[in-house]
């Protein structure tokens, strides 16, 4: 069990991307961060503030549309779990999250499946885009493209940080890697929830490979209201408490997912985290980008050097409520079916719930 943490590390990927003298120091810091908290701030990534600001701005414009306009692209219409989710309609660990969001994935045609094709291929398909904010599509797709390039570089850094060739994971990520974005608006509890209910997102681990979170600061729903101090994204500190991952300009918060934890036999850690709702009359925006291998990929155990393998803790017993699959498509479909039960009932009534195995 790792010791309690006091703060999240900040890593500058610039020297790695440029191939300069600080490259080795970055890889060492990356290994310590992923073996320790499993979360870190990333700087030096080269993604301009104009781009991240544009994504947050079009998100804010969409979320401030009338409800009827947002529901035109409600995810219930999509068998691919794309589109708008209204406040309280995504579930984490059996409880409603106090957020509304748009889910957007790679733009690919829907597949026509044969009787022997894996069911997770249903996840491929088109996105739903809002008519009233046409700029949202270009801004989000540009953001996904830049983060996809950054993610490929970071995956190669992950390999080197583990003492492996830089291209160790290329076979899983070179062809049709899986990208997904959530544009998220966190709000205070609605009338149907008690005032003390503050589950922006419930405690969980991300199920995939690696996540990048772009955070906006808390702001008043009025045009220029005050911005009170308020916890948002929080990371378990290893001793029963929580660390605030407060917004820092020019950074992404990066964290490891359960599939990567499984592939490293727990050497790299997927850490429990949550989001606390903002106070009444305020909102918080974030953009979460998830990067993983192609849906058909199976992540095999990483051949760790002996000195790293000796640092692996005894494995925790499997969680019967959250089976983790090494096969990416299975793991991804499991997560969607659990978190969006209304979409599952409409489009996946023929699919059995996932069994409790790893």
Short mmCIF file of C-alpha atoms in Angstrom, two decimals:
data_model
loop_
_atom_site.label_atom_id
_atom_site.label_comp_id
_atom_site.label_asym_id
_atom_site.label_seq_id
_atom_site.Cartn_x
_atom_site.Cartn_y
_atom_site.Cartn_z
CA UNK A 1 0.00 0.00 0.00
CA UNK A 2 1.53 3.36 -1.01
CA UNK A 3 2.11 5.99 1.65
CA UNK A 4 -0.31 8.89 1.96
CA UNK A 5 0.37 11.60 -0.61
CA UNK A 6 0.51 15.35 0.04
CA UNK A 7 0.36 16.72 -3.50
CA UNK A 8 0.28 15.62 -7.12
CA UNK A 9 3.56 15.89 -9.04
CA UNK A 10 3.95 18.21 -12.03
CA UNK A 11 5.82 16.80 -15.04
CA UNK A 12 7.19 18.74 -18.02
CA UNK A 13 7.01 16.57 -21.15
CA UNK A 14 8.72 19.24 -23.26
CA UNK A 15 12.26 17.76 -23.04
CA UNK A 16 10.94 14.32 -24.00
CA UNK A 17 9.09 15.67 -27.03
CA UNK A 18 12.12 17.70 -28.11
CA UNK A 19 14.67 14.97 -27.35
CA UNK A 20 16.75 17.33 -25.21
CA UNK A 21 18.91 16.75 -22.15
CA UNK A 22 16.02 16.59 -19.68
CA UNK A 23 14.49 13.58 -21.42
CA UNK A 24 15.83 10.99 -18.96
CA UNK A 25 14.75 13.04 -15.95
CA UNK A 26 11.22 13.21 -17.37
CA UNK A 27 11.08 9.42 -17.80
CA UNK A 28 12.26 8.91 -14.21
CA UNK A 29 9.64 11.37 -12.92
CA UNK A 30 6.97 9.69 -15.05
CA UNK A 31 7.78 6.30 -13.57
CA UNK A 32 7.62 7.66 -10.01
CA UNK A 33 4.31 9.43 -10.67
CA UNK A 34 2.63 6.41 -12.25
CA UNK A 35 3.95 3.97 -9.65
CA UNK A 36 2.97 6.38 -6.87
CA UNK A 37 -0.17 8.49 -7.08
CA UNK A 38 -1.13 7.41 -10.60
CA UNK A 39 -2.00 11.07 -11.26
CA UNK A 40 0.11 14.06 -12.31
CA UNK A 41 -0.09 17.50 -13.86
CA UNK A 42 1.38 17.63 -17.37
CA UNK A 43 3.08 20.77 -18.69
CA UNK A 44 5.22 21.45 -21.77
CA UNK A 45 2.72 19.65 -23.99
CA UNK A 46 2.61 22.31 -26.70
CA UNK A 47 -1.18 22.50 -26.98
CA UNK A 48 -1.98 26.22 -27.21
CA UNK A 49 -4.22 27.98 -24.74
CA UNK A 50 -6.31 29.24 -27.65
CA UNK A 51 -7.30 25.67 -28.48
CA UNK A 52 -8.18 24.60 -24.95
CA UNK A 53 -10.00 27.88 -24.39
CA UNK A 54 -12.05 27.34 -27.55
CA UNK A 55 -13.18 23.89 -26.39
CA UNK A 56 -14.27 25.23 -23.01
CA UNK A 57 -16.06 28.18 -24.60
CA UNK A 58 -18.12 26.12 -27.07
CA UNK A 59 -18.92 23.71 -24.25
CA UNK A 60 -20.24 26.56 -22.12
CA UNK A 61 -22.35 27.86 -25.01
CA UNK A 62 -23.89 24.43 -25.52
CA UNK A 63 -24.70 23.84 -21.87
CA UNK A 64 -26.45 27.20 -21.63
CA UNK A 65 -28.86 26.31 -24.45
CA UNK A 66 -32.51 25.62 -23.54
CA UNK A 67 -33.14 22.04 -22.44
CA UNK A 68 -35.11 21.20 -25.59
CA UNK A 69 -32.17 22.16 -27.80
CA UNK A 70 -29.76 19.98 -25.83
CA UNK A 71 -32.14 17.03 -25.87
CA UNK A 72 -32.14 17.03 -29.68
CA UNK A 73 -28.86 15.12 -29.39
CA UNK A 74 -29.66 13.10 -26.25
CA UNK A 75 -27.62 9.91 -26.06
CA UNK A 76 -30.74 7.76 -25.85
CA UNK A 77 -30.92 8.17 -29.65
CA UNK A 78 -27.45 6.66 -30.16
CA UNK A 79 -26.57 2.96 -29.93
CA UNK A 80 -22.95 4.16 -29.70
CA UNK A 81 -23.49 6.06 -26.40
CA UNK A 82 -22.82 9.40 -28.13
CA UNK A 83 -24.50 12.70 -27.46
CA UNK A 84 -25.98 14.60 -24.54
CA UNK A 85 -26.60 13.14 -21.09
CA UNK A 86 -28.92 15.19 -18.92
CA UNK A 87 -28.13 16.02 -15.30
CA UNK A 88 -28.19 12.96 -13.05
CA UNK A 89 -28.53 10.39 -15.84
CA UNK A 90 -25.03 8.92 -15.67
CA UNK A 91 -24.45 6.42 -12.88
CA UNK A 92 -21.26 5.77 -10.93
CA UNK A 93 -21.25 2.94 -8.42
CA UNK A 94 -25.04 2.85 -8.44
CA UNK A 95 -25.59 6.57 -7.72
CA UNK A 96 -26.44 9.49 -10.01
CA UNK A 97 -23.70 11.95 -10.96
CA UNK A 98 -24.60 15.65 -10.79
CA UNK A 99 -23.27 16.53 -14.21
CA UNK A 100 -24.54 16.99 -17.72
CA UNK A 101 -22.26 16.15 -20.60
CA UNK A 102 -21.72 15.39 -24.26
CA UNK A 103 -19.92 12.17 -25.22
CA UNK A 104 -17.93 12.27 -28.46
CA UNK A 105 -15.75 9.53 -29.94
CA UNK A 106 -13.84 8.92 -33.14
CA UNK A 107 -15.95 9.63 -36.22
CA UNK A 108 -16.36 6.20 -37.81
CA UNK A 109 -19.22 4.59 -39.72
CA UNK A 110 -21.55 2.24 -37.85
CA UNK A 111 -20.73 -1.39 -38.48
CA UNK A 112 -23.01 -4.10 -39.78
CA UNK A 113 -22.26 -7.04 -37.53
CA UNK A 114 -22.44 -10.70 -38.39
CA UNK A 115 -23.55 -13.36 -35.91
CA UNK A 116 -19.96 -14.12 -34.86
CA UNK A 117 -18.72 -10.54 -34.55
CA UNK A 118 -17.97 -9.26 -31.04
CA UNK A 119 -20.69 -7.08 -29.57
CA UNK A 120 -18.29 -4.29 -28.65
CA UNK A 121 -18.05 -3.37 -32.34
CA UNK A 122 -21.47 -1.76 -31.92
CA UNK A 123 -19.64 1.06 -30.16
CA UNK A 124 -18.28 2.33 -33.48
CA UNK A 125 -20.49 4.87 -35.19
CA UNK A 126 -21.21 8.54 -35.80
CA UNK A 127 -21.42 11.30 -33.22
CA UNK A 128 -24.35 13.59 -32.60
CA UNK A 129 -23.57 17.29 -33.04
CA UNK A 130 -25.68 20.27 -31.88
CA UNK A 131 -27.27 22.42 -34.60
CA UNK A 132 -27.29 25.54 -32.43
CA UNK A 133 -23.52 25.50 -31.77
CA UNK A 134 -22.03 24.40 -35.10
CA UNK A 135 -18.54 25.53 -34.05
CA UNK A 136 -18.46 22.80 -31.40
CA UNK A 137 -17.67 20.06 -33.92
CA UNK A 138 -14.55 21.69 -35.36
CA UNK A 139 -13.25 22.77 -31.94
CA UNK A 140 -13.67 19.33 -30.40
CA UNK A 141 -12.27 17.36 -33.34
CA UNK A 142 -9.22 19.65 -33.45
CA UNK A 143 -8.72 19.10 -29.72
CA UNK A 144 -9.00 15.33 -30.15
CA UNK A 145 -6.46 15.37 -32.97
CA UNK A 146 -3.88 17.26 -30.92
CA UNK A 147 -4.45 15.15 -27.82
CA UNK A 148 -4.23 11.98 -29.93
CA UNK A 149 -0.77 13.04 -31.10
CA UNK A 150 0.26 13.86 -27.53
CA UNK A 151 -1.15 10.55 -26.29
CA UNK A 152 0.90 8.53 -28.78
CA UNK A 153 4.03 10.29 -27.56
CA UNK A 154 3.11 9.68 -23.93
CA UNK A 155 2.45 5.98 -24.60
CA UNK A 156 5.97 5.66 -26.00
CA UNK A 157 7.27 7.48 -22.92
CA UNK A 158 5.36 5.03 -20.72
CA UNK A 159 7.14 2.14 -22.45
CA UNK A 160 10.58 3.69 -21.97
CA UNK A 161 9.81 4.58 -18.37
CA UNK A 162 9.25 0.86 -17.74
CA UNK A 163 12.58 -0.11 -19.29
CA UNK A 164 10.99 -1.27 -22.54
CA UNK A 165 11.61 -0.26 -26.17
CA UNK A 166 9.71 2.92 -27.09
CA UNK A 167 7.59 0.99 -29.59
CA UNK A 168 6.53 -1.76 -27.18
CA UNK A 169 2.84 -0.76 -27.27
CA UNK A 170 2.75 0.23 -30.94
CA UNK A 171 1.03 -2.97 -32.04
CA UNK A 172 -1.99 -2.15 -29.87
CA UNK A 173 -2.14 1.56 -30.65
CA UNK A 174 -0.93 1.96 -34.24
CA UNK A 175 -4.24 1.00 -35.92
CA UNK A 176 -7.53 2.68 -34.93
CA UNK A 177 -6.70 3.63 -31.34
CA UNK A 178 -9.76 4.53 -29.32
CA UNK A 179 -10.31 8.19 -28.44
CA UNK A 180 -13.22 9.58 -26.47
CA UNK A 181 -14.09 13.02 -25.11
CA UNK A 182 -16.55 14.08 -22.45
CA UNK A 183 -17.54 17.75 -22.35
CA UNK A 184 -18.80 18.08 -18.78
CA UNK A 185 -20.73 20.66 -16.78
CA UNK A 186 -20.94 20.13 -13.02
CA UNK A 187 -23.79 21.76 -11.12
CA UNK A 188 -25.06 21.86 -7.55
CA UNK A 189 -27.77 19.39 -6.45
CA UNK A 190 -31.14 19.68 -8.18
CA UNK A 191 -34.41 19.76 -6.24
CA UNK A 192 -34.76 15.96 -6.23
CA UNK A 193 -31.44 15.55 -4.40
CA UNK A 194 -30.76 16.59 -0.79
CA UNK A 195 -28.68 19.75 -0.42
CA UNK A 196 -25.73 17.80 1.00
CA UNK A 197 -25.59 15.45 -2.03
CA UNK A 198 -22.37 16.50 -3.77
CA UNK A 199 -21.55 13.64 -6.15
CA UNK A 200 -20.33 15.40 -9.26
CA UNK A 201 -18.81 12.04 -10.10
CA UNK A 202 -18.74 9.20 -7.60
CA UNK A 203 -15.54 7.52 -6.42
CA UNK A 204 -14.14 5.34 -9.21
CA UNK A 205 -11.11 4.36 -11.26
CA UNK A 206 -11.00 5.05 -14.98
CA UNK A 207 -11.40 1.84 -16.90
CA UNK A 208 -9.15 2.47 -19.89
CA UNK A 209 -5.49 3.23 -20.52
CA UNK A 210 -4.81 6.93 -19.90
CA UNK A 211 -6.95 10.04 -19.29
CA UNK A 212 -6.26 13.76 -19.80
CA UNK A 213 -8.47 16.26 -17.95
CA UNK A 214 -8.71 19.93 -18.91
CA UNK A 215 -10.25 21.90 -16.05
CA UNK A 216 -12.01 25.24 -15.91
CA UNK A 217 -12.26 27.14 -12.65
CA UNK A 218 -15.51 27.39 -10.71
CA UNK A 219 -17.60 30.33 -11.90
CA UNK A 220 -20.93 31.87 -11.05
CA UNK A 221 -23.88 31.12 -13.28
CA UNK A 222 -24.30 34.90 -13.43
CA UNK A 223 -22.03 36.66 -15.89
CA UNK A 224 -19.42 37.99 -13.47
CA UNK A 225 -20.20 36.53 -10.08
CA UNK A 226 -17.64 35.55 -7.44
CA UNK A 227 -15.64 32.33 -7.64
CA UNK A 228 -15.58 30.73 -4.19
CA UNK A 229 -12.97 28.23 -3.13
CA UNK A 230 -14.49 24.83 -3.80
CA UNK A 231 -13.07 21.31 -4.17
CA UNK A 232 -13.59 19.68 -7.53
CA UNK A 233 -11.48 16.79 -8.82
CA UNK A 234 -10.07 14.87 -5.86
CA UNK A 235 -7.63 11.95 -5.76
CA UNK A 236 -7.47 9.34 -2.99
CA UNK A 237 -4.34 9.94 -0.93
CA UNK A 238 -3.73 6.34 0.17
CA UNK A 239 -4.70 6.97 3.80
CA UNK A 240 -8.46 7.44 3.60
CA UNK A 241 -8.33 11.11 2.61
CA UNK A 242 -8.45 13.16 -0.57
CA UNK A 243 -6.08 15.45 -2.44
CA UNK A 244 -7.49 18.37 -4.40
CA UNK A 245 -6.39 18.37 -8.04
CA UNK A 246 -7.13 22.07 -8.41
CA UNK A 247 -7.07 23.68 -11.87
CA UNK A 248 -3.68 24.99 -12.97
CA UNK A 249 -3.46 27.13 -16.11
CA UNK A 250 -1.70 25.48 -19.05
CA UNK A 251 -1.85 21.95 -17.60
CA UNK A 252 -3.72 18.71 -18.02
CA UNK A 253 -4.32 16.35 -15.13
CA UNK A 254 -3.25 12.93 -16.39
CA UNK A 255 -4.09 9.60 -14.80
CA UNK A 256 -3.64 5.90 -15.40
CA UNK A 257 -6.60 3.63 -16.15
CA UNK A 258 -7.36 0.12 -14.93
CA UNK A 259 -6.35 -1.59 -18.18
CA UNK A 260 -2.83 -0.16 -17.91
CA UNK A 261 -2.70 -1.08 -14.23
CA UNK A 262 -3.68 -4.63 -15.16
CA UNK A 263 -1.06 -4.80 -17.93
CA UNK A 264 1.70 -3.69 -15.52
CA UNK A 265 0.47 -6.12 -12.83
CA UNK A 266 -0.21 -3.15 -10.59
CA UNK A 267 3.17 -1.47 -10.91
CA UNK A 268 1.45 1.54 -12.48
CA UNK A 269 -1.61 2.44 -10.43
CA UNK A 270 -5.12 3.38 -11.40
CA UNK A 271 -6.13 5.51 -8.43
CA UNK A 272 -9.62 6.12 -7.07
CA UNK A 273 -10.85 9.66 -7.67
CA UNK A 274 -14.07 11.66 -7.60
CA UNK A 275 -15.47 15.11 -8.38
CA UNK A 276 -17.24 17.20 -5.73
CA UNK A 277 -20.12 19.39 -6.94
CA UNK A 278 -19.71 23.18 -6.95
CA UNK A 279 -21.78 25.28 -4.51
CA UNK A 280 -25.30 26.45 -5.43
CA UNK A 281 -25.37 29.10 -8.12
CA UNK A 282 -22.02 28.03 -9.61
CA UNK A 283 -20.78 25.67 -12.31
CA UNK A 284 -17.56 23.92 -13.19
CA UNK A 285 -16.57 22.80 -16.70
CA UNK A 286 -14.07 20.15 -17.65
CA UNK A 287 -13.08 18.25 -20.77
CA UNK A 288 -11.96 14.66 -20.20
CA UNK A 289 -10.09 12.88 -23.00
CA UNK A 290 -9.64 9.11 -22.84
CA UNK A 291 -7.06 7.32 -25.00
CA UNK A 292 -6.81 3.59 -25.44
CA UNK A 293 -5.86 0.91 -27.94
CA UNK A 294 -8.11 -0.36 -30.72
CA UNK A 295 -11.23 -2.10 -29.49
CA UNK A 296 -9.97 -5.53 -30.59
CA UNK A 297 -6.68 -5.19 -28.69
CA UNK A 298 -5.82 -7.34 -25.70
CA UNK A 299 -3.14 -5.85 -23.45
CA UNK A 300 -0.71 -8.58 -22.50
CA UNK A 301 1.26 -8.37 -19.23
CA UNK A 302 4.25 -6.07 -19.57
CA UNK A 303 7.67 -7.77 -19.19
CA UNK A 304 8.95 -5.56 -16.40
CA UNK A 305 12.65 -5.46 -15.49
CA UNK A 306 13.38 -7.46 -12.35
CA UNK A 307 14.14 -4.38 -10.25
CA UNK A 308 10.69 -2.94 -11.03
CA UNK A 309 8.85 -6.25 -10.63
CA UNK A 310 10.22 -6.50 -7.07
CA UNK A 311 8.40 -3.26 -6.20
CA UNK A 312 4.94 -4.61 -7.04
CA UNK A 313 2.64 -4.89 -4.04
CA UNK A 314 0.62 -8.01 -3.39
CA UNK A 315 -2.44 -7.85 -5.66
CA UNK A 316 -5.74 -6.76 -4.20
CA UNK A 317 -8.58 -9.28 -4.47
CA UNK A 318 -10.73 -8.81 -7.58
CA UNK A 319 -13.70 -6.51 -7.16
CA UNK A 320 -16.81 -8.61 -7.92
CA UNK A 321 -18.74 -5.41 -8.71
CA UNK A 322 -16.16 -4.21 -11.23
CA UNK A 323 -14.53 -6.96 -13.30
CA UNK A 324 -11.57 -5.71 -15.35
CA UNK A 325 -11.00 -7.26 -18.76
CA UNK A 326 -7.66 -7.23 -20.58
CA UNK A 327 -9.63 -7.17 -23.84
CA UNK A 328 -10.28 -3.49 -24.51
CA UNK A 329 -13.61 -3.80 -26.32
CA UNK A 330 -15.10 -5.95 -23.58
CA UNK A 331 -13.91 -3.58 -20.89
CA UNK A 332 -15.23 -0.52 -22.73
CA UNK A 333 -18.66 -1.99 -23.43
CA UNK A 334 -18.96 -3.12 -19.80
CA UNK A 335 -18.36 0.42 -18.60
CA UNK A 336 -20.91 1.99 -20.96
CA UNK A 337 -23.63 -0.53 -20.13
CA UNK A 338 -23.23 0.15 -16.42
CA UNK A 339 -22.99 3.92 -16.54
CA UNK A 340 -25.83 4.56 -19.03
CA UNK A 341 -28.63 2.13 -18.18
CA UNK A 342 -31.26 3.94 -20.27
CA UNK A 343 -29.19 3.60 -23.44
CA UNK A 344 -28.43 -0.01 -22.50
CA UNK A 345 -32.13 -0.85 -22.11
CA UNK A 346 -33.02 0.68 -25.46
CA UNK A 347 -30.13 -0.58 -27.61
CA UNK A 348 -28.55 -3.52 -25.75
CA UNK A 349 -31.46 -5.47 -24.30
CA UNK A 350 -30.04 -8.59 -25.95
CA UNK A 351 -26.65 -8.28 -24.18
CA UNK A 352 -26.03 -10.13 -20.93
CA UNK A 353 -24.38 -8.13 -18.13
CA UNK A 354 -20.63 -8.74 -17.76
CA UNK A 355 -19.55 -11.65 -15.60
CA UNK A 356 -17.31 -11.19 -12.57
CA UNK A 357 -13.96 -12.34 -13.91
CA UNK A 358 -10.69 -10.76 -14.93
#
